[in-house]
GROMACS .gro file of C-alpha atoms in nm:
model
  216
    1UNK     CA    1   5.492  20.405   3.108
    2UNK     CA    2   5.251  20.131   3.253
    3UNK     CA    3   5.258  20.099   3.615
    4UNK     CA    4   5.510  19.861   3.745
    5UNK     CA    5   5.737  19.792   4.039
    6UNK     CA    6   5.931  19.975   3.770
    7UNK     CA    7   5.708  20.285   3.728
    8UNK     CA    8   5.548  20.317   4.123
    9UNK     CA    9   5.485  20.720   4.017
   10UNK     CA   10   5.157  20.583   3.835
   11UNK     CA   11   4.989  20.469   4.163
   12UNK     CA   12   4.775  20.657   4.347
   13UNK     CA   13   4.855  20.786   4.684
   14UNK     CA   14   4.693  20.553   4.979
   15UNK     CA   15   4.374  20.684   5.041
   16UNK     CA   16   4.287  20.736   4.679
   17UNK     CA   17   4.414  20.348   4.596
   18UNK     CA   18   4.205  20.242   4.918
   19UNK     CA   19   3.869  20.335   4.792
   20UNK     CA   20   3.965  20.250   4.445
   21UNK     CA   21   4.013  19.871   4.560
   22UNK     CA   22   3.698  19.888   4.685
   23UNK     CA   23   3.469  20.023   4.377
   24UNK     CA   24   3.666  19.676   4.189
   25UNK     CA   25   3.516  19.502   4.471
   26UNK     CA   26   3.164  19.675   4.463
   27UNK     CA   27   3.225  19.628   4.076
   28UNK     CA   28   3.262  19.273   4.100
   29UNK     CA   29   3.012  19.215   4.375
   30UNK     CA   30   2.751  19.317   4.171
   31UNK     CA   31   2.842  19.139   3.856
   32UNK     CA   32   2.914  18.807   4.045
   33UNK     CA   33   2.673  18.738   4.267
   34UNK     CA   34   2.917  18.417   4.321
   35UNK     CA   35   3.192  18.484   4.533
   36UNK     CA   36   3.483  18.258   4.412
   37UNK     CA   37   3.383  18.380   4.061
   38UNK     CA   38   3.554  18.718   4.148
   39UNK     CA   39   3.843  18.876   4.059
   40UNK     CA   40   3.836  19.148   4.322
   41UNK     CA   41   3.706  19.172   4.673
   42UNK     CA   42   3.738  19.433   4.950
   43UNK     CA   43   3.700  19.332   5.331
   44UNK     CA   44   3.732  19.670   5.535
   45UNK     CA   45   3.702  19.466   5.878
   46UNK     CA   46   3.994  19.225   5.781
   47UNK     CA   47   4.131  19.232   6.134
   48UNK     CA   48   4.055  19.515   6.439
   49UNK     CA   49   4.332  19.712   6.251
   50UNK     CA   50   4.362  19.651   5.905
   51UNK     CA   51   4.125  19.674   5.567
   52UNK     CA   52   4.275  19.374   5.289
   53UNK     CA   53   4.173  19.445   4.918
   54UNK     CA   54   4.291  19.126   4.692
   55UNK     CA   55   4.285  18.993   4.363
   56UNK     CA   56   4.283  18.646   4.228
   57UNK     CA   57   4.251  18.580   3.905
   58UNK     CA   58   4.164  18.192   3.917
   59UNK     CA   59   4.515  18.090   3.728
   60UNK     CA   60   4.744  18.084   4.066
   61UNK     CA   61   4.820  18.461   4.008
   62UNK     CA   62   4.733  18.698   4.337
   63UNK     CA   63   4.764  19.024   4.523
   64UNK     CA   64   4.709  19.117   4.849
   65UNK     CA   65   4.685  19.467   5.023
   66UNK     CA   66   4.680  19.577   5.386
   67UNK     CA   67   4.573  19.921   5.423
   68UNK     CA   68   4.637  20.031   5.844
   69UNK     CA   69   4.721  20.326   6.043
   70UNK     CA   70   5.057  20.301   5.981
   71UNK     CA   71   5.037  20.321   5.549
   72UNK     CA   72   4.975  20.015   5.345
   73UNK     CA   73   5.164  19.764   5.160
   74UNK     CA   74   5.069  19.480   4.840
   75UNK     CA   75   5.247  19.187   4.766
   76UNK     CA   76   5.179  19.017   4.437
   77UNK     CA   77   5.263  18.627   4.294
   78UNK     CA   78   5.277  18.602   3.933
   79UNK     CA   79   5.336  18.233   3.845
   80UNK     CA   80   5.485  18.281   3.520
   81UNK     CA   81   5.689  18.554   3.600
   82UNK     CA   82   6.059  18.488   3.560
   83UNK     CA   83   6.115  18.612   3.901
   84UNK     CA   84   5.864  18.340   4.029
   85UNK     CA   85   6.070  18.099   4.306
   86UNK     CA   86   5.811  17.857   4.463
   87UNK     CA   87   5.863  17.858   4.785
   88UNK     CA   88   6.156  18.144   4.809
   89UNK     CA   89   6.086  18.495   4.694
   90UNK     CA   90   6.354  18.669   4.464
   91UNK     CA   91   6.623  18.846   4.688
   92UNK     CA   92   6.565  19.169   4.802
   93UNK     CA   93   6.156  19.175   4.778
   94UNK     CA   94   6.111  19.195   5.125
   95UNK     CA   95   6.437  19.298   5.239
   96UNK     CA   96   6.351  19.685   5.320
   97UNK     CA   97   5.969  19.603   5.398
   98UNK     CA   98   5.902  19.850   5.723
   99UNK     CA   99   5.892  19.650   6.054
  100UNK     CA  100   5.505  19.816   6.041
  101UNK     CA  101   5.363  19.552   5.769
  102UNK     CA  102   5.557  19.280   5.871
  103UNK     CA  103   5.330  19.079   6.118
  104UNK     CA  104   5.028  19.167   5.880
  105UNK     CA  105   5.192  19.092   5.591
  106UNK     CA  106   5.488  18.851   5.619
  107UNK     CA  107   5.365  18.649   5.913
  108UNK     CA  108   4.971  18.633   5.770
  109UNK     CA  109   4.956  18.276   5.649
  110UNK     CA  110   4.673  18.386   5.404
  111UNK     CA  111   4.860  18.594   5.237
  112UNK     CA  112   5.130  18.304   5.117
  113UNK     CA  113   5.458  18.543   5.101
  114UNK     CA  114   5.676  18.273   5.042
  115UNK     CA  115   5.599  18.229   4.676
  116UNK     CA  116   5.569  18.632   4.589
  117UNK     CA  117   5.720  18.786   4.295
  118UNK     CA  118   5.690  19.119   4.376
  119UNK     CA  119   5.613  19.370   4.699
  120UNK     CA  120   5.559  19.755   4.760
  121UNK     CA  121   5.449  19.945   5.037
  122UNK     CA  122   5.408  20.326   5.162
  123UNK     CA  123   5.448  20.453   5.518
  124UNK     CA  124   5.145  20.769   5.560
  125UNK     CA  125   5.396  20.942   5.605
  126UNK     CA  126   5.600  20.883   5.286
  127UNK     CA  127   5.522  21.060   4.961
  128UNK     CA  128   5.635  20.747   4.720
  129UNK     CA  129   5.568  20.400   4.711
  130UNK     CA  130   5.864  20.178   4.722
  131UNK     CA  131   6.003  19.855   4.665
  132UNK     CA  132   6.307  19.668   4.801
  133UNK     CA  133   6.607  19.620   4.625
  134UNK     CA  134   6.553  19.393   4.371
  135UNK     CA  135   6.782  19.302   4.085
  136UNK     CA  136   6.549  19.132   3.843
  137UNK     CA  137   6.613  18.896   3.572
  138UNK     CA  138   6.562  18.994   3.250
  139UNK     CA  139   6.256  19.045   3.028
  140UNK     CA  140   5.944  19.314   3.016
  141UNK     CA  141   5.772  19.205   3.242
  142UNK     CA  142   6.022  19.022   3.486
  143UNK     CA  143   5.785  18.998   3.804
  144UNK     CA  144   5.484  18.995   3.666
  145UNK     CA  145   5.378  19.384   3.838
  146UNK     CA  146   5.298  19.549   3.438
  147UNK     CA  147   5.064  19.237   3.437
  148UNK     CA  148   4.847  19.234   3.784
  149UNK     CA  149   4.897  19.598   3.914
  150UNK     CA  150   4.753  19.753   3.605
  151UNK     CA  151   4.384  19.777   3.683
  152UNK     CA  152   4.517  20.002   3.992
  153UNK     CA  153   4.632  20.307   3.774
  154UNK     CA  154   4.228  20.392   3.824
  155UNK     CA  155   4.086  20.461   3.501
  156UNK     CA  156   3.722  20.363   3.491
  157UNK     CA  157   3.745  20.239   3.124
  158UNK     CA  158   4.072  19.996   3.206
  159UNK     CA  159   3.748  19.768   3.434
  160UNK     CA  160   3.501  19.828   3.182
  161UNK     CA  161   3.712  19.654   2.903
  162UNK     CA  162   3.810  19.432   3.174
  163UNK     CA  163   3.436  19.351   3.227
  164UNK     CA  164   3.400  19.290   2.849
  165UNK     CA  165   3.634  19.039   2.871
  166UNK     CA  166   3.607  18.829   3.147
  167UNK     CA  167   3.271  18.906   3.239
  168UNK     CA  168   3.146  18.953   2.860
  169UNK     CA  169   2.956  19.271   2.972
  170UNK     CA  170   2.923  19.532   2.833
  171UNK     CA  171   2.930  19.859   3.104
  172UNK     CA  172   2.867  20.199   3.044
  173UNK     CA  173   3.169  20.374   3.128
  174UNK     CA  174   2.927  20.617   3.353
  175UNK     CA  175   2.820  20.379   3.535
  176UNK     CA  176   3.182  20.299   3.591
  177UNK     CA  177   3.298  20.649   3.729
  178UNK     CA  178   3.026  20.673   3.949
  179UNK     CA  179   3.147  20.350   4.143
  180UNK     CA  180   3.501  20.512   4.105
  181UNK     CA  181   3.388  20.838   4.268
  182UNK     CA  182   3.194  20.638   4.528
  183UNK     CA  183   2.876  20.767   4.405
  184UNK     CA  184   2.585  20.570   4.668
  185UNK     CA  185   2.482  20.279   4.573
  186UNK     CA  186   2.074  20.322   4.471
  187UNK     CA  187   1.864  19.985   4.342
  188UNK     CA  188   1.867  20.130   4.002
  189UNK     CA  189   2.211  20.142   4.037
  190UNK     CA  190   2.285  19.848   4.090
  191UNK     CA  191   1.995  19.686   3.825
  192UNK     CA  192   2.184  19.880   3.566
  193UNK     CA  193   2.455  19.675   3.654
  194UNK     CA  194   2.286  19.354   3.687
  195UNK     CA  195   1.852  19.347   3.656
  196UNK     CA  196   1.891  19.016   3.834
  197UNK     CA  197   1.991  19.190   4.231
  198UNK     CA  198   1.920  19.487   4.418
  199UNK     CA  199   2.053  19.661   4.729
  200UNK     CA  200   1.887  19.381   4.942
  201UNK     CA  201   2.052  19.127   4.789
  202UNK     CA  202   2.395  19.324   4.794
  203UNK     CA  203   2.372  19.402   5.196
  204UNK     CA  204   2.643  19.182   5.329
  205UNK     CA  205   2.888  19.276   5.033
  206UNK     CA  206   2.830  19.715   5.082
  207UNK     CA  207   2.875  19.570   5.462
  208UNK     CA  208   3.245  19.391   5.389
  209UNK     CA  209   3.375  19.620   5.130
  210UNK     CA  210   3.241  19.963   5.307
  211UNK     CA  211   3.073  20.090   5.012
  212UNK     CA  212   2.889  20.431   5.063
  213UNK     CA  213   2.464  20.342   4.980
  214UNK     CA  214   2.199  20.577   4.947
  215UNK     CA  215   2.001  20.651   5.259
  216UNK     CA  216   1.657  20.634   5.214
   0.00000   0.00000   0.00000
């Protein structure tokens, strides 16, 4: 069953979906040397608290997650989504969201709650995700989760046919897994990703996204 604020079992516990959101943003670092070309991005210094991993996907469609002491939580907007109220979320979507996330997540203005489709969070000391209690409207995809949350079931070959697509690159899927396992970055590393940079060039994005790099 594809993940989904339907099928929450299929994503990874926090720790393991924390360094996942940051190989996508290593991933897309090094393939968009461009920032506002990417679709992923990683800042582990987003406040004195809190690490933020996002997506944006340059249609209006969004996720945002907060990873902190006390677990971490992701809201998503999906424009198209049936559930999609501009301006006032679906009932229930935020209604059982822990008191923790709240002025990280609710009250961030970045972050643009108001027009969400869909929101799950996890306590560290919780052994599920969950979502509030939302009676959706009809459809397969009704909130648009299936759509934007799929990259985060952590397969390495779900971003290389990702790459393919929007990047029309063409990885090798080792490459891939060795970003997913947080494998240090090396120069010919990253060349084998793109010829065009190397670890110089990268040193402000390992900085923001906390990405592990080989000491000389």
């Amino acid at each position: 069953m594809t993940l989904s604020t339907r099928n929450l079992k299929a994503l990874p516990d926090i720790p393991t979906l924390k360094r996942l959101t940051q190989s996508l943003a290593m991933l897309d670092a090094m393939l968009s040397p461009e920032w506002e070309y990417r679709y992923y991005a990683f800042n582990a210094a987003w406040s004195d608290e809190a690490a933020m991993a996002s997506m944006r996907n340059g249609s209006g469609d969004h996720w945002f997650a907060i990873f902190c002491q006390a677990g971490a939580a992701l809201h998503g907007l999906a424009h198209e989504a049936p559930a999609f109220r501009p301006g006032t979320p679906w009932p229930g979507i935020f209604e059982r969201l822990p008191a923790e996330f709240r002025t990280n997540l609710l009250e961030e203005p970045a972050f643009t709650t108001s027009d969400s489709t869909f929101c799950l969070w996890r306590l560290s000391n919780e052994e599920r995700w969950t979502c509030g209690p939302v009676e959706l409207p009809p459809g397969e995809d009704p909130d648009g989760s299936a759509e934007l949350l799929g990259i985060l079931a952590g397969r390495p070959e779900q971003y290389v046919e990702f790459a393919a697509d929007y990047y029309e690159r063409d990885l090798d899927l080792g490459d891939v897994e060795a970003i997913y396992r947080h494998q240090p970055l090396s120069d010919a590393l990253v060349r084998r990703f793109n010829p065009d940079l190397d670890m110089a060039s990268l040193e402000n994005d390992i900085a923001e996204i906390g990405y592990p790099r080989q000491v000389d």
